[in-house]
mmCIF file of C-alpha atoms in Angstrom:
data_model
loop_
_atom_site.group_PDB
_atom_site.id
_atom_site.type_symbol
_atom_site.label_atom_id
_atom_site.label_comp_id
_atom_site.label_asym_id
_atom_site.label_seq_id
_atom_site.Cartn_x
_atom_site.Cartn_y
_atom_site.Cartn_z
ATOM 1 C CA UNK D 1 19.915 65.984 161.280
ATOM 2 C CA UNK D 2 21.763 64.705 164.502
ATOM 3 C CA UNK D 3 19.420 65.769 167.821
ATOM 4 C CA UNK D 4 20.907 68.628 169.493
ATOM 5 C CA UNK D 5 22.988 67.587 173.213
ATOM 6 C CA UNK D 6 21.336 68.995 176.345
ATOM 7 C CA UNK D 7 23.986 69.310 178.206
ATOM 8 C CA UNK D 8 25.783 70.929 181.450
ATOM 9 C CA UNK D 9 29.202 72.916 181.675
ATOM 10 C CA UNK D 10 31.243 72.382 184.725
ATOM 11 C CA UNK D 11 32.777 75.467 184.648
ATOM 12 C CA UNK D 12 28.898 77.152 186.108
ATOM 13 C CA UNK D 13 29.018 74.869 188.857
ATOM 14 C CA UNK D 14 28.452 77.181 191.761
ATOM 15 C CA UNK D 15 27.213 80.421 189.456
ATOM 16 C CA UNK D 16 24.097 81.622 191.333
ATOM 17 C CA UNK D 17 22.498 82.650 188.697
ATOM 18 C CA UNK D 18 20.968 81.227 185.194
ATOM 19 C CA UNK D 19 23.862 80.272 182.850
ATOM 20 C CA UNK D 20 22.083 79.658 179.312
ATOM 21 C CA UNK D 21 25.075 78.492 177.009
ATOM 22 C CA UNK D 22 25.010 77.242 173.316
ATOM 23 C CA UNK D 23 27.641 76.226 171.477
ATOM 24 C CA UNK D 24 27.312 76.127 167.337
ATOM 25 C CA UNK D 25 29.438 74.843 164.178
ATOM 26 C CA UNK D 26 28.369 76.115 160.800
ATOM 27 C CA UNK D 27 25.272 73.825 160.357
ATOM 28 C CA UNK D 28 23.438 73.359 163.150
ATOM 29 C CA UNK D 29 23.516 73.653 167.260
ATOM 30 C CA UNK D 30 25.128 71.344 168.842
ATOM 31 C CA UNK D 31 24.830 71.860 172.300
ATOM 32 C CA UNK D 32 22.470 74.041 175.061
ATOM 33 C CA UNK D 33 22.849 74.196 178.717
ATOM 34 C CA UNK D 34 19.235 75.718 179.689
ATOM 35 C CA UNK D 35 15.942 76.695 178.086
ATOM 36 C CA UNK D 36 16.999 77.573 174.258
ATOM 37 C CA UNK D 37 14.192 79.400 173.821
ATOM 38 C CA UNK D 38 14.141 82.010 176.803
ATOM 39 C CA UNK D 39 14.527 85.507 175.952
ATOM 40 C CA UNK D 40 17.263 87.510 178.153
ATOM 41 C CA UNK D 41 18.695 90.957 177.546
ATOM 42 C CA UNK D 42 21.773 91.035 175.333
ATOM 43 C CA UNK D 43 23.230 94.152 176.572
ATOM 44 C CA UNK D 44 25.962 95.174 174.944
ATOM 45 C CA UNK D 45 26.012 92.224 172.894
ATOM 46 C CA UNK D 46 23.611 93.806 170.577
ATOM 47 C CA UNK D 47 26.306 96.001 169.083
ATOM 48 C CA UNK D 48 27.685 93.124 166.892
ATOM 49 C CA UNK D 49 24.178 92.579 165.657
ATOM 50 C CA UNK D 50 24.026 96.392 164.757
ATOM 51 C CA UNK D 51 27.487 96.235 163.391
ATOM 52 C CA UNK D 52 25.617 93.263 161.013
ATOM 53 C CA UNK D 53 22.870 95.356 159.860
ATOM 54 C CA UNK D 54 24.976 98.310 158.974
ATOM 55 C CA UNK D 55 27.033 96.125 156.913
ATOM 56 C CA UNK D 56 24.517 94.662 155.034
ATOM 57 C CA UNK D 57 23.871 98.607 154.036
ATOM 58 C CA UNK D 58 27.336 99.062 153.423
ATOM 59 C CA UNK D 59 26.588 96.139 150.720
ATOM 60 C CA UNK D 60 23.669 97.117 149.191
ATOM 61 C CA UNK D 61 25.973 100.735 148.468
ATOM 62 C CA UNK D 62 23.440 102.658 150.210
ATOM 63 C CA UNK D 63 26.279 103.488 152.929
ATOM 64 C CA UNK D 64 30.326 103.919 152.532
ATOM 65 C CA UNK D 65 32.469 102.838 155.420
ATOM 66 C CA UNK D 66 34.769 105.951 155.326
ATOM 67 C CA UNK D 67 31.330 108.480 154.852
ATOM 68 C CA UNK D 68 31.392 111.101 157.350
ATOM 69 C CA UNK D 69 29.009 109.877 160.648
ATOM 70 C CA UNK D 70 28.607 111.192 164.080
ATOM 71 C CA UNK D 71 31.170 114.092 165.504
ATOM 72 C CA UNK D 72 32.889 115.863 163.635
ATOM 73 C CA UNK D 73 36.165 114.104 161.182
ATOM 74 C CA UNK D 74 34.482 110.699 162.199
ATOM 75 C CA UNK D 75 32.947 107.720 159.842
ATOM 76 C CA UNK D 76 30.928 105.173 160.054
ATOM 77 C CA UNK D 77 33.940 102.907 160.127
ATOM 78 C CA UNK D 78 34.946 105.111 163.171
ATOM 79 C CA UNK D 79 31.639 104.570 164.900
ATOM 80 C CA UNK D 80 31.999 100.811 164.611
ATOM 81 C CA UNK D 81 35.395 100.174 165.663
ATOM 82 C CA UNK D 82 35.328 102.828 168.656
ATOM 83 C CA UNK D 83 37.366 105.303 167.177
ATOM 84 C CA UNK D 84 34.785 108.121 166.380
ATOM 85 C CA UNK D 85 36.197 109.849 169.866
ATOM 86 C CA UNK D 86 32.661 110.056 171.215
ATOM 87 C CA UNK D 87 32.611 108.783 174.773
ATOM 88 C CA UNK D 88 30.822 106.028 176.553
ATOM 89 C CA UNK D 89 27.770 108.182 176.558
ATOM 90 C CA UNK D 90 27.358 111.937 175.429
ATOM 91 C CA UNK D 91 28.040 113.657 172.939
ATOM 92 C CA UNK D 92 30.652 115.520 173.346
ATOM 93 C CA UNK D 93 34.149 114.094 171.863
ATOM 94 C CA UNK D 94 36.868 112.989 174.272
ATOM 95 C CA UNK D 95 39.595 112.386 171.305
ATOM 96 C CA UNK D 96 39.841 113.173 168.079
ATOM 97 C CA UNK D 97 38.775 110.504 165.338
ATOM 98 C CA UNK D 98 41.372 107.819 165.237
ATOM 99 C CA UNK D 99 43.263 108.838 168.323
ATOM 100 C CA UNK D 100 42.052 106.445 170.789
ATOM 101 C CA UNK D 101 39.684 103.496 171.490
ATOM 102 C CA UNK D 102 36.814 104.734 173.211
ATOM 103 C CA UNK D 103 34.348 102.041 174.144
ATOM 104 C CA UNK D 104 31.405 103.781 173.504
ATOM 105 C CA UNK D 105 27.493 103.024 173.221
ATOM 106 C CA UNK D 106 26.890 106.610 172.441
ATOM 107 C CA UNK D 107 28.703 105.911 169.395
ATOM 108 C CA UNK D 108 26.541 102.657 168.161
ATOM 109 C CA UNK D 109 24.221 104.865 168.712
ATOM 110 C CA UNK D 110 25.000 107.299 166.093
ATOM 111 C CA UNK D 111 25.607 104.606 163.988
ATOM 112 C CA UNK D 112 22.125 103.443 163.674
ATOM 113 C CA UNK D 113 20.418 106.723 163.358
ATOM 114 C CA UNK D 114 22.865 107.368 160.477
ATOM 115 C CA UNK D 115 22.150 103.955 158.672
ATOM 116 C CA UNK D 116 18.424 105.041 159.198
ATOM 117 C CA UNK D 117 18.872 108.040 157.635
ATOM 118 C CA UNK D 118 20.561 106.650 154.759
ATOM 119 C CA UNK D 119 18.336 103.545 154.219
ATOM 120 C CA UNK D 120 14.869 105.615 154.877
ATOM 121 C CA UNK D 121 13.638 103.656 157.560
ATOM 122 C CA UNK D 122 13.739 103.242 161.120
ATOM 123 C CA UNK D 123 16.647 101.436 162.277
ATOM 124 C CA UNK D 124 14.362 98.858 163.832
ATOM 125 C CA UNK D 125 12.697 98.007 161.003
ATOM 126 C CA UNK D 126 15.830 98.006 158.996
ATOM 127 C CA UNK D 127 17.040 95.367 161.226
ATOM 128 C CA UNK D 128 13.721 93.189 161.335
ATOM 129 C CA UNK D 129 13.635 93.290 157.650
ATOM 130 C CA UNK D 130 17.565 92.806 156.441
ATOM 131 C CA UNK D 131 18.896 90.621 159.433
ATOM 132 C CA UNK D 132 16.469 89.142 161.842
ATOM 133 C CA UNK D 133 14.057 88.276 159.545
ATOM 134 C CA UNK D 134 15.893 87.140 157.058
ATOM 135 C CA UNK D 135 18.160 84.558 159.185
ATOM 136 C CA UNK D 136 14.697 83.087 161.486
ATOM 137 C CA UNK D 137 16.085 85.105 164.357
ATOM 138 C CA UNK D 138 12.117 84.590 165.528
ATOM 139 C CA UNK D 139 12.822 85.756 168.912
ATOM 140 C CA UNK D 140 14.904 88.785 168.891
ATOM 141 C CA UNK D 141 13.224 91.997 169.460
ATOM 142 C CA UNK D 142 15.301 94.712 168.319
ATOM 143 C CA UNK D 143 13.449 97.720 169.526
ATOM 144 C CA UNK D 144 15.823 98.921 172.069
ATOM 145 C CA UNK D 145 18.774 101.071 172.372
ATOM 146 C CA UNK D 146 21.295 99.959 168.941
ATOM 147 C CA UNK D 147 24.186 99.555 171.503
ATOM 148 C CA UNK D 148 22.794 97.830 173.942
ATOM 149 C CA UNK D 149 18.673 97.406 173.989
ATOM 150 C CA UNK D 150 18.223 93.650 172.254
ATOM 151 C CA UNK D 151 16.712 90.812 173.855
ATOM 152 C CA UNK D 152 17.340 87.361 172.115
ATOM 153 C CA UNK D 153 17.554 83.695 172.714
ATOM 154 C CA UNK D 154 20.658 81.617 173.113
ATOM 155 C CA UNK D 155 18.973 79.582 169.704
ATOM 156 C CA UNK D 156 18.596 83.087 168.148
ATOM 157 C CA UNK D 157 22.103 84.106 169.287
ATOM 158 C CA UNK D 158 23.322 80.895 167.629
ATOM 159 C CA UNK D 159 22.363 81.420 164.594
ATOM 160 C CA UNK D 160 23.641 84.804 164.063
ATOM 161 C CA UNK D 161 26.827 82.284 165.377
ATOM 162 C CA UNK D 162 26.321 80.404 161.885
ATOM 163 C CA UNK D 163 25.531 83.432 160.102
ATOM 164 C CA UNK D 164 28.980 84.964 160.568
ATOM 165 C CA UNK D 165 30.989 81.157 160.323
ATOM 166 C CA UNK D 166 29.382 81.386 156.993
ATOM 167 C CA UNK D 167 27.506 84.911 155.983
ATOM 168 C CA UNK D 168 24.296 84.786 154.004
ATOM 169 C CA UNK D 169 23.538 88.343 154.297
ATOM 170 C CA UNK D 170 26.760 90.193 153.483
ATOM 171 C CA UNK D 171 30.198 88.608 151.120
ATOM 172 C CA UNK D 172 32.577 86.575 152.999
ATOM 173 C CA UNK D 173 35.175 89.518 152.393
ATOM 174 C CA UNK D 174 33.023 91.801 154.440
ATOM 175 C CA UNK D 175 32.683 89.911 157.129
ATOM 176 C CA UNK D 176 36.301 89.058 156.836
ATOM 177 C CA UNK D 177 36.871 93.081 157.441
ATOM 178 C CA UNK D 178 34.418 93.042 159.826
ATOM 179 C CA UNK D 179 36.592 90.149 162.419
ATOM 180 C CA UNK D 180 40.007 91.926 161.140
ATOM 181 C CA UNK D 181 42.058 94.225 163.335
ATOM 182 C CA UNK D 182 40.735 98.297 162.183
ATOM 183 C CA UNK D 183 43.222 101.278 163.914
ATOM 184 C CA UNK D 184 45.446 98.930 165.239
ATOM 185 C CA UNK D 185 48.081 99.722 168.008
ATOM 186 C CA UNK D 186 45.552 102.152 169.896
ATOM 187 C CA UNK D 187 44.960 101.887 173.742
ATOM 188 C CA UNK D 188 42.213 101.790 174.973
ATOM 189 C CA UNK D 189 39.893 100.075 177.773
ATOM 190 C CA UNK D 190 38.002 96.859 177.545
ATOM 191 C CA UNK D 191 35.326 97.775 180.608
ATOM 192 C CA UNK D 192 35.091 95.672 183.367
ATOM 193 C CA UNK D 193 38.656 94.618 183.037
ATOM 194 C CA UNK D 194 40.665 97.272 182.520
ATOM 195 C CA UNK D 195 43.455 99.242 179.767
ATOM 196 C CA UNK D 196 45.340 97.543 176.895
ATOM 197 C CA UNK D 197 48.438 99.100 174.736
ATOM 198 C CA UNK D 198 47.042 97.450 171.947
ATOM 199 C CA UNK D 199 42.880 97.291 172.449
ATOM 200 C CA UNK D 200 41.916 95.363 169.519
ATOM 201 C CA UNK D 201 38.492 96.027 167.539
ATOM 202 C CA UNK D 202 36.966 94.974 164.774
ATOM 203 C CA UNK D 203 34.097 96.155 162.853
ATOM 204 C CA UNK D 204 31.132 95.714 165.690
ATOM 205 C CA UNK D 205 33.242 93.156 167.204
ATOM 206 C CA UNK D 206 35.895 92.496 169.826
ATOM 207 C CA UNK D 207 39.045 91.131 169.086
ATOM 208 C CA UNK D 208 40.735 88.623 171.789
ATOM 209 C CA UNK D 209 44.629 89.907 170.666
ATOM 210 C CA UNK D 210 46.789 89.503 173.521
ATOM 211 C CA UNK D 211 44.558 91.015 175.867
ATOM 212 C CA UNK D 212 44.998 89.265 179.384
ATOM 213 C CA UNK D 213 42.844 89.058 181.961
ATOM 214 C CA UNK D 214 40.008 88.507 179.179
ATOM 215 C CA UNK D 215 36.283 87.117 179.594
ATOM 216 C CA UNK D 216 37.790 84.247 176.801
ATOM 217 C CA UNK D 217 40.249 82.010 177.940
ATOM 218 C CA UNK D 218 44.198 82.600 177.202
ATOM 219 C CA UNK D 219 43.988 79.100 174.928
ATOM 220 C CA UNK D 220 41.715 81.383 172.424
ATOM 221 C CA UNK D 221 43.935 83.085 169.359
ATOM 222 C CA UNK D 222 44.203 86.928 168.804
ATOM 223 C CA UNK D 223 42.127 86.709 166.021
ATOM 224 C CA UNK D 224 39.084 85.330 168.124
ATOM 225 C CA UNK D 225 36.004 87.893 167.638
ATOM 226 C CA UNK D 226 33.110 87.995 169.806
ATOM 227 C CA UNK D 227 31.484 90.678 172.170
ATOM 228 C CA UNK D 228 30.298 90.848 176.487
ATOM 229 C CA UNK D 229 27.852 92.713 177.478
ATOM 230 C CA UNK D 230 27.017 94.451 181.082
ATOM 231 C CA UNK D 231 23.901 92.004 181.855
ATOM 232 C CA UNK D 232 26.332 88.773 181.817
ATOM 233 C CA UNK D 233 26.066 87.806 178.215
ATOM 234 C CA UNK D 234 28.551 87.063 175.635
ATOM 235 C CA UNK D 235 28.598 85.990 171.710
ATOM 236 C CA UNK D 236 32.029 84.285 170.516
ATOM 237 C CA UNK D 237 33.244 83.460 166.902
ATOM 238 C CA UNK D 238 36.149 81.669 167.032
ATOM 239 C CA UNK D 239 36.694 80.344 163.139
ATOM 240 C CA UNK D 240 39.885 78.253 163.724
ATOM 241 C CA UNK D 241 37.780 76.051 165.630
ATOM 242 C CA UNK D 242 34.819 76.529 163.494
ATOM 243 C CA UNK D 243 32.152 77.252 166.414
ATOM 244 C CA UNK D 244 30.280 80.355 168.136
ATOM 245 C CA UNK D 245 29.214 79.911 171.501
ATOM 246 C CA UNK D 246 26.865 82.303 173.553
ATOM 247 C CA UNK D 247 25.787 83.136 177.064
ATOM 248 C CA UNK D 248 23.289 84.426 179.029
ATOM 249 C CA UNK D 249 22.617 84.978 182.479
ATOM 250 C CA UNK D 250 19.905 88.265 182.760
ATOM 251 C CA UNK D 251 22.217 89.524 185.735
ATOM 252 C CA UNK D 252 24.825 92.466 186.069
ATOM 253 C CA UNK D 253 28.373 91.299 184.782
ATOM 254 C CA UNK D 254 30.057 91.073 187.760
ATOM 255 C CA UNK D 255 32.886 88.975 189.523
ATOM 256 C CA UNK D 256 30.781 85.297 189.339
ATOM 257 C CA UNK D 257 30.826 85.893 185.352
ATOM 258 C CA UNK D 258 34.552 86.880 185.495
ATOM 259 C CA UNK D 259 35.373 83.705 187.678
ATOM 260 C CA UNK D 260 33.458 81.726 185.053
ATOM 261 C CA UNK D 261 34.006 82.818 181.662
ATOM 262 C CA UNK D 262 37.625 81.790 180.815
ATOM 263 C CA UNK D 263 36.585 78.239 182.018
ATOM 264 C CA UNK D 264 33.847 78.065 180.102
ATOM 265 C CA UNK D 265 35.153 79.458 176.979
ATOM 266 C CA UNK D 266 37.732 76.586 177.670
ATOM 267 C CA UNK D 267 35.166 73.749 178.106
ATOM 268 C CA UNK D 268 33.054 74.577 175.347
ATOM 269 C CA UNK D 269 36.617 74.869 172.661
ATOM 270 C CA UNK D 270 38.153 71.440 173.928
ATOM 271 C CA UNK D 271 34.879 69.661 173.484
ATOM 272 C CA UNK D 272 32.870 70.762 170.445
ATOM 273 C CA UNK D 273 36.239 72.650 168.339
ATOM 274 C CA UNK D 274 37.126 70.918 165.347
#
């Protein structure tokens, strides 16, 4: 096996914080800026993970995607894809199922207690024993919130990368559903940077679409999935070019990380994309 590149984006010259970036193709790591074992908070980055380990229940049949979950008229298909109406946090319904894209962590939530319930364990352990575990994720604690309470590595975060270029744990047609456009046409708002006509979502994961400004850069295709989260950290899959890349910083997302990200998500496709 070829040595993986230490290496050093451009694009975080002058970002005053840590910027720990790996980039991936289906086989191995091919690149890290930083320490690739350091632990860092994912954030909201943990909801594709969760969207994972739900899925691999959805496979084993001991959960349907259109079963009734969270408020009332919802599913668990409306819990991942941010359509459940349940707001950012709360319980109370802002929408009715299917009426709007709600970003909401309240909802991922719900999603995990409901997958507990179903596979008789705590989500935690669910998690340790169906994804992390499984995949050598040796350094991901998944103890925290389900929407937002991981901490990981960028190595760790790289190979859940490979794990959804090529899925081990779930059929390729799942995770095909999982990076495909659910409730499309529905507005909604992508936080940090602001309301879309068309707010695309997959199952767990973010879909580029046309959205503009975006944390990926303009060059990436709609169909680009990946996830950001709200302590400067990002996780994307981009399968035309055959590589996930993630970041981590440990800091509030903020302007620096907005300045950044498009560049980077640049650098990182023109020199390790197929």
């Amino acid at each position: 096996m070829d040595p993986v590149e230490s290496t050093t984006f451009t694009a975080t010259d002058g970002f005053p914080h840590t910027a720990l970036v790996g980039v991936t193709d289906p086989e191995r790591t091919l690149a890290v800026q930083g320490d690739p074992e350091a632990v860092l908070p994912l954030a909201s980055v943990t909801k594709p993970l969760t969207a994972w380990g739900a899925l691999v229940a959805v496979e084993r049949g001991l959960v349907d995607l259109d079963e009734p979950a969270g408020p009332a008229g919802a599913t668990v298909l409306n819990l991942l894809d941010h359509t459940s109406g349940l707001p950012m946090e709360g319980e109370e319904p802002q929408k009715a199922p299917g009426e709007r894209r709600i970003y909401s962590n309240a909802g991922f939530d719900a999603l995990a207690a409901h997958i507990a319930d179903a596979v008789g364990m705590d989500f935690a352990d669910w998690m340790l024993r169906e994804v992390t575990l499984p995949l050598g994720m040796e350094r991901t604690d998944v103890t925290g919130r389900p929407s937002a309470g991981a901490t990981a590595s960028i190595e760790d975060l790289l190979i859940f990368g490979r794990e959804v270029l090529r899925p081990t744990l779930i059929p390729a047609a799942l995770r095909d559903l999982a990076l495909t456009v659910s409730h499309p046409g529905l507005r909604g708002i992508v936080p940090g940077y602001g309301s879309y006509a068309d707010n695309q979502w997959g199952l767990g994961f973010e879909l580029k679409g046309v959205k503009s400004p975006h944390w990926l850069s303009d060059s990436f295709r709609p169909e680009t999935a990946g996830h950001f989260g709200a302590l400067g950290s990002f996780l994307f899959v981009d399968r035309s070019r055959d590589i996930a890349a993630a970041f981590l910083s440990g800091v509030p997302f903020g302007e620096e990380h907005k300045r950044i990200w498009p560049a980077l998500t640049d650098e990182i496709a023109e020199r390790y994309g197929r």
